[in-house]
PDB file of C-alpha atoms in Angstrom:
ATOM      1  CA  MET A   4     -51.424  32.098  -3.822  1.00  0.00           C
ATOM      2  CA  GLN A   5     -48.535  33.094  -6.165  1.00  0.00           C
ATOM      3  CA  VAL A   6     -45.442  32.724  -4.577  1.00  0.00           C
ATOM      4  CA  GLN A   7     -41.954  34.466  -5.970  1.00  0.00           C
ATOM      5  CA  PRO A   8     -39.066  32.136  -6.429  1.00  0.00           C
ATOM      6  CA  LEU A   9     -37.088  33.227  -3.823  1.00  0.00           C
ATOM      7  CA  ASN A  10     -39.990  33.283  -1.106  1.00  0.00           C
ATOM      8  CA  ALA A  11     -40.627  29.696  -2.550  1.00  0.00           C
ATOM      9  CA  LEU A  12     -36.887  28.928  -1.809  1.00  0.00           C
ATOM     10  CA  ARG A  13     -37.381  30.454   1.861  1.00  0.00           C
ATOM     11  CA  TRP A  14     -40.597  28.566   2.563  1.00  0.00           C
ATOM     12  CA  GLY A  15     -39.221  24.796   1.070  1.00  0.00           C
ATOM     13  CA  LEU A  16     -36.175  25.605   3.318  1.00  0.00           C
ATOM     14  CA  GLY A  17     -37.558  26.529   6.111  1.00  0.00           C
ATOM     15  CA  GLN A  18     -40.343  23.662   6.125  1.00  0.00           C
ATOM     16  CA  ALA A  19     -37.199  21.257   5.936  1.00  0.00           C
ATOM     17  CA  CYS A  20     -35.489  22.775   9.005  1.00  0.00           C
ATOM     18  CA  ASN A  21     -38.947  22.684  10.578  1.00  0.00           C
ATOM     19  CA  LEU A  22     -39.044  18.848  10.225  1.00  0.00           C
ATOM     20  CA  LEU A  23     -35.420  18.074  10.801  1.00  0.00           C
ATOM     21  CA  GLY A  24     -35.459  20.256  14.168  1.00  0.00           C
ATOM     22  CA  SER A  25     -38.280  17.401  15.550  1.00  0.00           C
ATOM     23  CA  VAL A  26     -34.970  15.278  15.916  1.00  0.00           C
ATOM     24  CA  SER A  27     -32.004  17.627  15.798  1.00  0.00           C
ATOM     25  CA  ASN A  28     -30.786  21.046  16.357  1.00  0.00           C
ATOM     26  CA  VAL A  29     -30.809  23.025  13.224  1.00  0.00           C
ATOM     27  CA  ALA A  30     -30.102  26.670  12.798  1.00  0.00           C
ATOM     28  CA  VAL A  31     -31.812  28.161   9.971  1.00  0.00           C
ATOM     29  CA  SER A  32     -29.477  30.442   7.609  1.00  0.00           C
ATOM     30  CA  PRO A  33     -29.811  34.208   7.461  1.00  0.00           C
ATOM     31  CA  LEU A  34     -31.519  33.676   3.665  1.00  0.00           C
ATOM     32  CA  LEU A  35     -34.234  32.603   5.953  1.00  0.00           C
ATOM     33  CA  GLY A  36     -34.654  35.376   8.174  1.00  0.00           C
ATOM     34  CA  SER A  37     -32.921  34.079  11.179  1.00  0.00           C
ATOM     35  CA  ASN A  38     -29.631  35.405  12.840  1.00  0.00           C
ATOM     36  CA  LYS A  39     -28.568  32.020  13.938  1.00  0.00           C
ATOM     37  CA  PRO A  40     -25.222  30.468  11.969  1.00  0.00           C
ATOM     38  CA  PHE A  41     -26.090  28.336   8.645  1.00  0.00           C
ATOM     39  CA  ALA A  42     -25.329  24.769   9.020  1.00  0.00           C
ATOM     40  CA  SER A  43     -24.822  24.350  12.849  1.00  0.00           C
ATOM     41  CA  MET A  44     -26.421  21.057  13.088  1.00  0.00           C
ATOM     42  CA  ASN A  45     -26.481  18.689  15.732  1.00  0.00           C
ATOM     43  CA  LEU A  46     -28.044  15.703  14.136  1.00  0.00           C
ATOM     44  CA  ASN A  47     -26.516  12.732  16.304  1.00  0.00           C
ATOM     45  CA  LYS A  48     -23.364  14.924  16.821  1.00  0.00           C
ATOM     46  CA  GLY A  49     -23.146  16.036  13.515  1.00  0.00           C
ATOM     47  CA  PHE A  50     -20.911  18.953  12.248  1.00  0.00           C
ATOM     48  CA  SER A  51     -20.881  22.536  13.149  1.00  0.00           C
ATOM     49  CA  ALA A  52     -19.336  24.405  10.033  1.00  0.00           C
ATOM     50  CA  SER A  53     -19.981  27.438  11.772  1.00  0.00           C
ATOM     51  CA  SER A  54     -17.751  26.739  14.734  1.00  0.00           C
ATOM     52  CA  ASN A  55     -14.400  28.551  14.943  1.00  0.00           C
ATOM     53  CA  SER A  56     -12.923  25.555  16.971  1.00  0.00           C
ATOM     54  CA  PRO A  57     -11.078  23.019  14.561  1.00  0.00           C
ATOM     55  CA  PRO A  58     -13.110  20.086  13.427  1.00  0.00           C
ATOM     56  CA  VAL A  59     -12.845  17.124  15.858  1.00  0.00           C
ATOM     57  CA  TYR A  60     -12.421  13.403  14.228  1.00  0.00           C
ATOM     58  CA  PRO A  61     -12.441  10.604  15.735  1.00  0.00           C
ATOM     59  CA  PRO A  62      -9.167   8.720  16.985  1.00  0.00           C
ATOM     60  CA  PRO A  63      -7.993   5.782  14.522  1.00  0.00           C
ATOM     61  CA  ASP A  64      -9.428   2.328  14.790  1.00  0.00           C
ATOM     62  CA  ALA A  65      -6.554   0.959  15.832  1.00  0.00           C
ATOM     63  CA  SER A  66      -7.367  -2.430  15.483  1.00  0.00           C
ATOM     64  CA  ARG A  67      -7.297  -2.140  11.905  1.00  0.00           C
ATOM     65  CA  LEU A  68      -3.709  -0.910  11.767  1.00  0.00           C
ATOM     66  CA  GLY A  69      -4.383   1.234   8.544  1.00  0.00           C
ATOM     67  CA  THR A  70      -1.047   2.315   6.882  1.00  0.00           C
ATOM     68  CA  ALA A  71      -2.241   5.779   7.023  1.00  0.00           C
ATOM     69  CA  ASP A  72      -2.635   5.819  10.656  1.00  0.00           C
ATOM     70  CA  LEU A  73       0.554   3.993  11.308  1.00  0.00           C
ATOM     71  CA  THR A  74       2.484   6.313   9.072  1.00  0.00           C
ATOM     72  CA  ASP A  75       0.884   9.401  10.909  1.00  0.00           C
ATOM     73  CA  VAL A  76       2.064   7.799  14.242  1.00  0.00           C
ATOM     74  CA  HIS A  77       5.548   6.071  13.338  1.00  0.00           C
ATOM     75  CA  MET A  78       6.519   8.500  10.767  1.00  0.00           C
ATOM     76  CA  PRO A  79       5.656  11.936  11.862  1.00  0.00           C
ATOM     77  CA  ASP A  80       8.571  14.002  10.605  1.00  0.00           C
ATOM     78  CA  PRO A  81       7.461  16.171   7.169  1.00  0.00           C
ATOM     79  CA  VAL A  82       8.808  14.151   4.221  1.00  0.00           C
ATOM     80  CA  ASP A  83      11.336  16.782   3.021  1.00  0.00           C
ATOM     81  CA  ILE A  84      13.264  16.773   6.034  1.00  0.00           C
ATOM     82  CA  ALA A  85      12.972  13.028   7.415  1.00  0.00           C
ATOM     83  CA  GLY A  86      15.765  11.991   5.100  1.00  0.00           C
ATOM     84  CA  GLY A  87      16.620   8.606   4.853  1.00  0.00           C
ATOM     85  CA  ASN A  88      16.407   7.230   8.067  1.00  0.00           C
ATOM     86  CA  ARG A  89      13.151   5.762   8.781  1.00  0.00           C
ATOM     87  CA  LYS A  90      12.380   2.795  10.725  1.00  0.00           C
ATOM     88  CA  VAL A  91       9.373   2.165   8.615  1.00  0.00           C
ATOM     89  CA  GLN A  92      10.041   1.701   5.276  1.00  0.00           C
ATOM     90  CA  VAL A  93       7.307   2.134   2.684  1.00  0.00           C
ATOM     91  CA  VAL A  94       7.383   0.247  -0.456  1.00  0.00           C
ATOM     92  CA  GLN A  95       7.260   2.165  -3.974  1.00  0.00           C
ATOM     93  CA  PRO A  96       3.722   3.037  -4.824  1.00  0.00           C
ATOM     94  CA  GLY A  97       2.216   1.861  -7.951  1.00  0.00           C
ATOM     95  CA  LEU A  98       3.672  -1.629  -8.371  1.00  0.00           C
ATOM     96  CA  PHE A  99       1.533  -3.895  -6.289  1.00  0.00           C
ATOM     97  CA  HIS A 100      -2.481  -4.208  -7.161  1.00  0.00           C
ATOM     98  CA  ASP A 101      -4.736  -6.167  -4.681  1.00  0.00           C
ATOM     99  CA  TYR A 102      -6.003  -9.461  -5.432  1.00  0.00           C
ATOM    100  CA  GLY A 103      -7.186 -11.244  -2.354  1.00  0.00           C
ATOM    101  CA  GLY A 104     -10.685 -10.593  -0.455  1.00  0.00           C
ATOM    102  CA  LYS A 105      -8.926  -9.165   2.415  1.00  0.00           C
ATOM    103  CA  LEU A 106      -7.737  -6.029   1.652  1.00  0.00           C
ATOM    104  CA  ARG A 107      -6.056  -5.016   4.662  1.00  0.00           C
ATOM    105  CA  PHE A 108      -3.598  -7.463   6.113  1.00  0.00           C
ATOM    106  CA  SER A 109      -0.090  -7.660   8.407  1.00  0.00           C
ATOM    107  CA  GLY A 110       1.915  -9.865   9.848  1.00  0.00           C
ATOM    108  CA  GLN A 111       5.470 -11.142  10.407  1.00  0.00           C
ATOM    109  CA  ALA A 112       7.181 -11.747   7.297  1.00  0.00           C
ATOM    110  CA  VAL A 113       8.351 -15.334   6.149  1.00  0.00           C
ATOM    111  CA  THR A 114      10.339 -14.838   2.957  1.00  0.00           C
ATOM    112  CA  ILE A 115      10.808 -16.827  -0.323  1.00  0.00           C
ATOM    113  CA  LYS A 116      13.322 -15.814  -3.096  1.00  0.00           C
ATOM    114  CA  CYS A 117      12.413 -17.518  -6.120  1.00  0.00           C
ATOM    115  CA  TYR A 118      12.466 -16.761  -9.914  1.00  0.00           C
ATOM    116  CA  GLU A 119       9.449 -18.434 -12.278  1.00  0.00           C
ATOM    117  CA  ASN A 120       9.711 -21.217  -9.500  1.00  0.00           C
ATOM    118  CA  ASN A 121       7.176 -22.034  -6.734  1.00  0.00           C
ATOM    119  CA  PRO A 122       7.875 -25.132  -5.083  1.00  0.00           C
ATOM    120  CA  LEU A 123       8.826 -23.352  -1.941  1.00  0.00           C
ATOM    121  CA  VAL A 124       5.584 -21.239  -1.867  1.00  0.00           C
ATOM    122  CA  ARG A 125       3.618 -24.241  -1.885  1.00  0.00           C
ATOM    123  CA  LYS A 126       5.547 -25.573   0.934  1.00  0.00           C
ATOM    124  CA  ALA A 127       5.234 -22.424   2.984  1.00  0.00           C
ATOM    125  CA  LEU A 128       1.547 -22.141   2.382  1.00  0.00           C
ATOM    126  CA  GLY A 129       1.141 -25.929   3.421  1.00  0.00           C
ATOM    127  CA  GLU A 130       2.690 -25.136   6.970  1.00  0.00           C
ATOM    128  CA  PRO A 131       0.455 -23.537   9.438  1.00  0.00           C
ATOM    129  CA  GLY A 132       0.547 -19.399   9.019  1.00  0.00           C
ATOM    130  CA  ALA A 133      -0.112 -18.316  11.998  1.00  0.00           C
ATOM    131  CA  GLY A 134      -1.067 -15.130  10.978  1.00  0.00           C
ATOM    132  CA  LYS A 135       1.916 -14.265   9.430  1.00  0.00           C
ATOM    133  CA  VAL A 136       2.573 -12.703   5.914  1.00  0.00           C
ATOM    134  CA  LEU A 137       4.444 -14.809   3.029  1.00  0.00           C
ATOM    135  CA  VAL A 138       6.817 -12.576   0.839  1.00  0.00           C
ATOM    136  CA  VAL A 139       7.925 -14.024  -2.260  1.00  0.00           C
ATOM    137  CA  ASP A 140      10.360 -12.159  -4.262  1.00  0.00           C
ATOM    138  CA  GLY A 141       9.943 -13.613  -7.925  1.00  0.00           C
ATOM    139  CA  GLY A 142      12.431 -11.027  -9.356  1.00  0.00           C
ATOM    140  CA  GLY A 143       9.667  -9.393 -10.870  1.00  0.00           C
ATOM    141  CA  SER A 144       9.113 -11.606 -13.453  1.00  0.00           C
ATOM    142  CA  LEU A 145       5.639 -11.234 -16.164  1.00  0.00           C
ATOM    143  CA  ARG A 146       6.153 -14.600 -17.705  1.00  0.00           C
ATOM    144  CA  CYS A 147       4.346 -16.465 -15.434  1.00  0.00           C
ATOM    145  CA  ALA A 148       2.341 -17.236 -12.102  1.00  0.00           C
ATOM    146  CA  LEU A 149       3.788 -17.985  -9.037  1.00  0.00           C
ATOM    147  CA  LEU A 150       0.262 -18.225  -6.919  1.00  0.00           C
ATOM    148  CA  GLY A 151      -2.729 -19.760  -7.857  1.00  0.00           C
ATOM    149  CA  ASP A 152      -6.210 -20.855  -6.192  1.00  0.00           C
ATOM    150  CA  GLN A 153      -5.235 -23.989  -5.024  1.00  0.00           C
ATOM    151  CA  LEU A 154      -2.069 -22.424  -3.225  1.00  0.00           C
ATOM    152  CA  ALA A 155      -3.928 -19.682  -1.844  1.00  0.00           C
ATOM    153  CA  ALA A 156      -6.809 -22.031  -0.620  1.00  0.00           C
ATOM    154  CA  SER A 157      -4.440 -23.995   1.325  1.00  0.00           C
ATOM    155  CA  GLY A 158      -3.245 -20.285   2.852  1.00  0.00           C
ATOM    156  CA  VAL A 159      -6.471 -19.529   4.267  1.00  0.00           C
ATOM    157  CA  LYS A 160      -6.925 -23.148   5.402  1.00  0.00           C
ATOM    158  CA  ASN A 161      -3.217 -22.904   7.370  1.00  0.00           C
ATOM    159  CA  GLY A 162      -3.954 -19.166   9.037  1.00  0.00           C
ATOM    160  CA  TRP A 163      -1.882 -17.381   7.047  1.00  0.00           C
ATOM    161  CA  SER A 164      -2.797 -13.604   6.910  1.00  0.00           C
ATOM    162  CA  GLY A 165      -1.545 -12.975   3.083  1.00  0.00           C
ATOM    163  CA  VAL A 166       0.954 -13.071   0.414  1.00  0.00           C
ATOM    164  CA  ILE A 167       2.925 -10.691  -1.222  1.00  0.00           C
ATOM    165  CA  VAL A 168       4.180 -11.590  -4.715  1.00  0.00           C
ATOM    166  CA  ASN A 169       6.876  -9.651  -6.699  1.00  0.00           C
ATOM    167  CA  GLY A 170       5.310 -11.215  -9.844  1.00  0.00           C
ATOM    168  CA  CYS A 171       2.137 -12.513 -10.727  1.00  0.00           C
ATOM    169  CA  ILE A 172      -0.326 -14.825  -9.593  1.00  0.00           C
ATOM    170  CA  ARG A 173      -3.311 -16.636 -11.653  1.00  0.00           C
ATOM    171  CA  ASP A 174      -6.839 -17.568 -10.476  1.00  0.00           C
ATOM    172  CA  SER A 175      -7.602 -14.052  -9.335  1.00  0.00           C
ATOM    173  CA  GLU A 176     -11.384 -14.070  -9.537  1.00  0.00           C
ATOM    174  CA  ASP A 177     -11.420 -16.972  -6.938  1.00  0.00           C
ATOM    175  CA  ILE A 178      -8.689 -15.624  -4.894  1.00  0.00           C
ATOM    176  CA  GLY A 179     -10.375 -12.673  -4.904  1.00  0.00           C
ATOM    177  CA  ALA A 180     -13.441 -14.339  -3.302  1.00  0.00           C
ATOM    178  CA  MET A 181     -10.886 -15.820  -0.700  1.00  0.00           C
ATOM    179  CA  PRO A 182     -10.414 -14.199   2.975  1.00  0.00           C
ATOM    180  CA  LEU A 183      -6.682 -13.986   2.347  1.00  0.00           C
ATOM    181  CA  GLY A 184      -4.759 -10.391   1.497  1.00  0.00           C
ATOM    182  CA  VAL A 185      -3.005 -11.124  -2.018  1.00  0.00           C
ATOM    183  CA  LYS A 186      -0.798  -8.222  -3.614  1.00  0.00           C
ATOM    184  CA  ALA A 187       1.026  -8.723  -6.581  1.00  0.00           C
ATOM    185  CA  LEU A 188       2.798  -7.136  -9.859  1.00  0.00           C
ATOM    186  CA  ALA A 189      -0.296  -8.552 -12.180  1.00  0.00           C
ATOM    187  CA  THR A 190      -1.995 -11.842 -13.495  1.00  0.00           C
ATOM    188  CA  HIS A 191      -0.574 -14.191 -15.758  1.00  0.00           C
ATOM    189  CA  PRO A 192      -2.717 -17.470 -16.958  1.00  0.00           C
ATOM    190  CA  LEU A 193       0.866 -19.896 -17.216  1.00  0.00           C
ATOM    191  CA  LYS A 194       1.208 -21.887 -14.344  1.00  0.00           C
ATOM    192  CA  SER A 195       5.432 -21.789 -13.511  1.00  0.00           C
ATOM    193  CA  SER A 196       8.103 -24.155 -13.194  1.00  0.00           C
ATOM    194  CA  LYS A 197       9.073 -26.409 -10.670  1.00  0.00           C
ATOM    195  CA  ARG A 198      12.922 -27.230 -11.295  1.00  0.00           C
ATOM    196  CA  ASP A 199      14.377 -24.764  -8.835  1.00  0.00           C
ATOM    197  CA  PRO A 200      12.961 -24.484  -5.705  1.00  0.00           C
ATOM    198  CA  GLY A 201      14.636 -21.077  -4.711  1.00  0.00           C
ATOM    199  CA  LEU A 202      15.822 -19.553  -1.351  1.00  0.00           C
ATOM    200  CA  ARG A 203      13.822 -19.575   2.010  1.00  0.00           C
ATOM    201  CA  ASP A 204      14.039 -17.499   4.856  1.00  0.00           C
ATOM    202  CA  VAL A 205      16.591 -14.655   3.301  1.00  0.00           C
ATOM    203  CA  PRO A 206      16.500 -10.996   3.018  1.00  0.00           C
ATOM    204  CA  VAL A 207      14.325  -9.613  -0.285  1.00  0.00           C
ATOM    205  CA  THR A 208      14.559  -6.415  -1.655  1.00  0.00           C
ATOM    206  CA  PHE A 209      12.241  -4.974  -4.175  1.00  0.00           C
ATOM    207  CA  GLY A 210       9.981  -1.942  -4.116  1.00  0.00           C
ATOM    208  CA  GLY A 211      12.984   0.225  -2.614  1.00  0.00           C
ATOM    209  CA  VAL A 212      12.591  -1.640   0.501  1.00  0.00           C
ATOM    210  CA  THR A 213      14.352  -4.878   2.026  1.00  0.00           C
ATOM    211  CA  ILE A 214      12.370  -7.388   3.932  1.00  0.00           C
ATOM    212  CA  LYS A 215      14.134  -9.542   6.408  1.00  0.00           C
ATOM    213  CA  PRO A 216      12.318 -13.113   7.723  1.00  0.00           C
ATOM    214  CA  GLY A 217      10.640 -11.721  11.078  1.00  0.00           C
ATOM    215  CA  ASP A 218      10.006  -7.994   9.930  1.00  0.00           C
ATOM    216  CA  TRP A 219       6.433  -6.827  10.346  1.00  0.00           C
ATOM    217  CA  VAL A 220       4.277  -6.042   7.292  1.00  0.00           C
ATOM    218  CA  TYR A 221       1.252  -4.122   7.048  1.00  0.00           C
ATOM    219  CA  ALA A 222      -0.472  -3.699   3.953  1.00  0.00           C
ATOM    220  CA  ASP A 223      -3.654  -2.144   2.761  1.00  0.00           C
ATOM    221  CA  LYS A 224      -4.999   0.109  -0.220  1.00  0.00           C
ATOM    222  CA  ASP A 225      -2.899   2.680   0.305  1.00  0.00           C
ATOM    223  CA  GLY A 226       0.243   0.604   0.377  1.00  0.00           C
ATOM    224  CA  ILE A 227       2.794  -1.415   1.937  1.00  0.00           C
ATOM    225  CA  LEU A 228       4.516  -0.581   5.198  1.00  0.00           C
ATOM    226  CA  VAL A 229       7.716  -2.482   6.753  1.00  0.00           C
ATOM    227  CA  SER A 230       9.431  -2.496  10.148  1.00  0.00           C
ATOM    228  CA  SER A 231      11.673  -4.341  12.086  1.00  0.00           C
ATOM    229  CA  THR A 232       9.624  -4.147  15.100  1.00  0.00           C
ATOM    230  CA  GLN A 233       5.537  -4.628  15.644  1.00  0.00           C
ATOM    231  CA  LEU A 234       3.531  -1.341  15.123  1.00  0.00           C
ATOM    232  CA  SER A 235       0.838  -0.099  17.159  1.00  0.00           C
ATOM    233  CA  LEU A 236      -1.706   2.984  17.539  1.00  0.00           C
TER     234      LEU A 236
END
């Protein structure tokens, strides 16, 4: 039997829809001779392209605390009219990269201000973290690393949620296998000095935001949020 190309297309699509019809409700396109709308599909509660009603999306997963979902709830005003009085701060995009094995992390901030010296970083990660985030303002230095695999492993052992470094880290491949959130500006193989410990539990400012001890930090692949109060969905 000789079948013209269009008829073959109709026949093939018809066979596919008949097969799907055994497990779902599929309406065949007018192209196939049906007056039912194309792609009106109910396969495990799938889509309905022909419906005039707006698409229905599932509610955000409250447990994951994604930064996009949090901004939808806590920063609802349009960006062009909201002004600068937002209660939630957003770190300037494009500065920080993900290096830890945990890409989404959050917790209250413990702050350190240091420059090319990391004794306080070592000390802090050796203490119980209780799900907090260590925020290290290294002054944006790209000349050495303030965090390596040993300190990161200590952070995992002691229950820290993550580390944000305004500076460099090293041993990035090993840190990437650890269940710890780590964001930093870049990597550098050289370790830091140990002479000047720096300051702990002080406000730190970088990336257009100021983070105070006890602020809440939320981080994922979309960015970093800072709030003086705990956020929820």
